[in-house]
């Protein structure tokens, strides 16, 4: 079955994947294992289809000898499914193990209709996407799902989500695994669930800012939430509640009732939904953050003014966030992530935060756009399934 621990087959795979050791000789040096033991463990990874030989590298010794053959993670041996739920629509995709989107679909999916129907429909979407990508259900190694609410990652269940009625405590992982299996006619696969802002942050940090050790993404859409990535890992807090900045009380919101039932929450005065309500009250047709986004794209002056004001409210709160976390990148994403909102954020952030906290801070907007949650969800699945501590059990299950 092979050894567990720092020199297991899983650890060898991790060394290859992160580029620290990509030849047999380098793996021997990194682990202290003998050539024969390294060969035996690599053979299992080759038989599983997880590794492949790449280009011939330079000769490792000045005295000559045979050139080294590099080793590569084979990202074509399986695919990942991911989905990103919003309040009234969703996105789903088939991704390669390296994060390339192979097929994608966006459609109406109303979260208030409840988890059973929404997750069942996602199962059908996945089946259609696999056919579109030319892949089969048995090639799927896992599913990642981003949801607009706080998630207990130990159970995959959302915890008292303000904008997801009927989802509190629901077994999302089991239902989505069953929906997938029923739609494609293959066995269920592992399902991972996390908050949408967390997964957007994870996707953006990994693809655009891999060297940033403290990364914060703020999503401003129907609600407001933040995702934090520290040293390459999502920071979730003790039970998944980290980053829920939309429910911080702000002075301007004293009379504004939030969807959580409280008064004075940041989301009640500065979210896309809050801006839409103010526009509707002035006679401008707007019912959601997506409507505000469209108005901003069309250059609507009223929408721009309110978005800038909302940005100032969020920037005031972010001054505290930046002082606490000292991130290298602060990314603004979601429906309001345009110039007016970003201008408002910067005005208050740089006014209220200490210069020491912002001296090395980049304030930017999303690079992956609407695909950030999909990419982050896919990456979460891959990192989970190919983590060293899980590789051994998966190899045994494959019979290698």
PDB file of N, CA and C in Angstrom, residues 238-271:
ATOM      1  N   UNK A 238     -13.345  30.079  12.665  1.00  0.00           N
ATOM      2  CA  UNK A 238     -13.574  28.852  13.416  1.00  0.00           C
ATOM      3  C   UNK A 238     -14.682  27.992  12.827  1.00  0.00           C
ATOM      4  N   UNK A 239     -15.703  28.610  12.208  1.00  0.00           N
ATOM      5  CA  UNK A 239     -16.795  27.810  11.663  1.00  0.00           C
ATOM      6  C   UNK A 239     -17.320  28.356  10.331  1.00  0.00           C
ATOM      7  N   UNK A 240     -16.438  29.019   9.577  1.00  0.00           N
ATOM      8  CA  UNK A 240     -16.829  29.485   8.251  1.00  0.00           C
ATOM      9  C   UNK A 240     -17.373  30.889   8.195  1.00  0.00           C
ATOM     10  N   UNK A 241     -17.359  31.606   9.310  1.00  0.00           N
ATOM     11  CA  UNK A 241     -17.975  32.928   9.342  1.00  0.00           C
ATOM     12  C   UNK A 241     -17.044  34.082   9.010  1.00  0.00           C
ATOM     13  N   UNK A 242     -15.759  33.805   8.776  1.00  0.00           N
ATOM     14  CA  UNK A 242     -14.825  34.896   8.475  1.00  0.00           C
ATOM     15  C   UNK A 242     -15.213  35.588   7.170  1.00  0.00           C
ATOM     16  N   UNK A 243     -15.030  36.900   7.142  1.00  0.00           N
ATOM     17  CA  UNK A 243     -15.275  37.646   5.913  1.00  0.00           C
ATOM     18  C   UNK A 243     -16.687  38.144   5.725  1.00  0.00           C
ATOM     19  N   UNK A 244     -17.563  37.906   6.675  1.00  0.00           N
ATOM     20  CA  UNK A 244     -18.972  38.310   6.504  1.00  0.00           C
ATOM     21  C   UNK A 244     -19.130  39.789   6.866  1.00  0.00           C
ATOM     22  N   UNK A 245     -18.427  40.654   6.127  1.00  0.00           N
ATOM     23  CA  UNK A 245     -18.384  42.068   6.484  1.00  0.00           C
ATOM     24  C   UNK A 245     -19.679  42.803   6.167  1.00  0.00           C
ATOM     25  N   UNK A 246     -20.562  42.202   5.381  1.00  0.00           N
ATOM     26  CA  UNK A 246     -21.829  42.855   5.057  1.00  0.00           C
ATOM     27  C   UNK A 246     -22.712  43.081   6.262  1.00  0.00           C
ATOM     28  N   UNK A 247     -22.402  42.419   7.385  1.00  0.00           N
ATOM     29  CA  UNK A 247     -23.244  42.562   8.564  1.00  0.00           C
ATOM     30  C   UNK A 247     -22.539  43.299   9.695  1.00  0.00           C
ATOM     31  N   UNK A 248     -21.501  44.041   9.322  1.00  0.00           N
ATOM     32  CA  UNK A 248     -20.905  44.996  10.260  1.00  0.00           C
ATOM     33  C   UNK A 248     -21.829  46.215  10.321  1.00  0.00           C
ATOM     34  N   UNK A 249     -22.095  46.706  11.525  1.00  0.00           N
ATOM     35  CA  UNK A 249     -22.986  47.864  11.684  1.00  0.00           C
ATOM     36  C   UNK A 249     -22.271  49.150  11.276  1.00  0.00           C
ATOM     37  N   UNK A 250     -22.972  50.006  10.557  1.00  0.00           N
ATOM     38  CA  UNK A 250     -22.408  51.289  10.135  1.00  0.00           C
ATOM     39  C   UNK A 250     -23.365  52.408  10.533  1.00  0.00           C
ATOM     40  N   UNK A 251     -22.843  53.590  10.884  1.00  0.00           N
ATOM     41  CA  UNK A 251     -23.705  54.690  11.342  1.00  0.00           C
ATOM     42  C   UNK A 251     -24.770  55.101  10.331  1.00  0.00           C
ATOM     43  N   UNK A 252     -24.442  55.039   9.043  1.00  0.00           N
ATOM     44  CA  UNK A 252     -25.395  55.506   8.030  1.00  0.00           C
ATOM     45  C   UNK A 252     -26.596  54.579   7.884  1.00  0.00           C
ATOM     46  N   UNK A 253     -26.518  53.376   8.471  1.00  0.00           N
ATOM     47  CA  UNK A 253     -27.592  52.411   8.256  1.00  0.00           C
ATOM     48  C   UNK A 253     -28.540  52.248   9.418  1.00  0.00           C
ATOM     49  N   UNK A 254     -28.586  53.224  10.314  1.00  0.00           N
ATOM     50  CA  UNK A 254     -29.388  53.091  11.537  1.00  0.00           C
ATOM     51  C   UNK A 254     -30.831  52.695  11.258  1.00  0.00           C
ATOM     52  N   UNK A 255     -31.429  53.275  10.226  1.00  0.00           N
ATOM     53  CA  UNK A 255     -32.844  53.013   9.932  1.00  0.00           C
ATOM     54  C   UNK A 255     -33.044  51.981   8.822  1.00  0.00           C
ATOM     55  N   UNK A 256     -31.953  51.422   8.305  1.00  0.00           N
ATOM     56  CA  UNK A 256     -32.054  50.483   7.184  1.00  0.00           C
ATOM     57  C   UNK A 256     -32.079  49.050   7.701  1.00  0.00           C
ATOM     58  N   UNK A 257     -33.139  48.312   7.360  1.00  0.00           N
ATOM     59  CA  UNK A 257     -33.226  46.918   7.796  1.00  0.00           C
ATOM     60  C   UNK A 257     -32.577  46.007   6.779  1.00  0.00           C
ATOM     61  N   UNK A 258     -31.723  45.148   7.269  1.00  0.00           N
ATOM     62  CA  UNK A 258     -31.022  44.182   6.429  1.00  0.00           C
ATOM     63  C   UNK A 258     -31.868  42.922   6.261  1.00  0.00           C
ATOM     64  N   UNK A 259     -31.533  42.123   5.247  1.00  0.00           N
ATOM     65  CA  UNK A 259     -32.247  40.870   5.038  1.00  0.00           C
ATOM     66  C   UNK A 259     -31.996  39.876   6.164  1.00  0.00           C
ATOM     67  N   UNK A 260     -30.964  40.121   6.969  1.00  0.00           N
ATOM     68  CA  UNK A 260     -30.723  39.238   8.116  1.00  0.00           C
ATOM     69  C   UNK A 260     -31.681  39.548   9.263  1.00  0.00           C
ATOM     70  N   UNK A 261     -32.425  40.662   9.164  1.00  0.00           N
ATOM     71  CA  UNK A 261     -33.375  41.041  10.198  1.00  0.00           C
ATOM     72  C   UNK A 261     -32.894  42.171  11.085  1.00  0.00           C
ATOM     73  N   UNK A 262     -31.579  42.429  11.076  1.00  0.00           N
ATOM     74  CA  UNK A 262     -31.028  43.502  11.897  1.00  0.00           C
ATOM     75  C   UNK A 262     -31.090  44.839  11.164  1.00  0.00           C
ATOM     76  N   UNK A 263     -30.833  45.894  11.905  1.00  0.00           N
ATOM     77  CA  UNK A 263     -30.773  47.237  11.325  1.00  0.00           C
ATOM     78  C   UNK A 263     -29.329  47.729  11.350  1.00  0.00           C
ATOM     79  N   UNK A 264     -28.976  48.492  10.318  1.00  0.00           N
ATOM     80  CA  UNK A 264     -27.674  49.141  10.315  1.00  0.00           C
ATOM     81  C   UNK A 264     -26.550  48.361   9.688  1.00  0.00           C
ATOM     82  N   UNK A 265     -26.829  47.227   9.061  1.00  0.00           N
ATOM     83  CA  UNK A 265     -25.762  46.442   8.431  1.00  0.00           C
ATOM     84  C   UNK A 265     -25.228  47.159   7.189  1.00  0.00           C
ATOM     85  N   UNK A 266     -23.950  46.964   6.917  1.00  0.00           N
ATOM     86  CA  UNK A 266     -23.332  47.546   5.726  1.00  0.00           C
ATOM     87  C   UNK A 266     -24.077  47.142   4.460  1.00  0.00           C
ATOM     88  N   UNK A 267     -24.498  45.882   4.375  1.00  0.00           N
ATOM     89  CA  UNK A 267     -25.206  45.403   3.182  1.00  0.00           C
ATOM     90  C   UNK A 267     -26.536  46.113   2.980  1.00  0.00           C
ATOM     91  N   UNK A 268     -27.126  46.603   4.055  1.00  0.00           N
ATOM     92  CA  UNK A 268     -28.425  47.270   3.945  1.00  0.00           C
ATOM     93  C   UNK A 268     -28.320  48.639   3.307  1.00  0.00           C
ATOM     94  N   UNK A 269     -27.097  49.207   3.281  1.00  0.00           N
ATOM     95  CA  UNK A 269     -26.937  50.555   2.728  1.00  0.00           C
ATOM     96  C   UNK A 269     -25.992  50.616   1.542  1.00  0.00           C
ATOM     97  N   UNK A 270     -25.145  49.596   1.347  1.00  0.00           N
ATOM     98  CA  UNK A 270     -24.096  49.721   0.333  1.00  0.00           C
ATOM     99  C   UNK A 270     -24.004  48.551  -0.638  1.00  0.00           C
ATOM    100  N   UNK A 271     -24.883  47.572  -0.549  1.00  0.00           N
ATOM    101  CA  UNK A 271     -24.850  46.448  -1.495  1.00  0.00           C
ATOM    102  C   UNK A 271     -25.505  46.837  -2.813  1.00  0.00           C
TER     103      UNK A 271
END
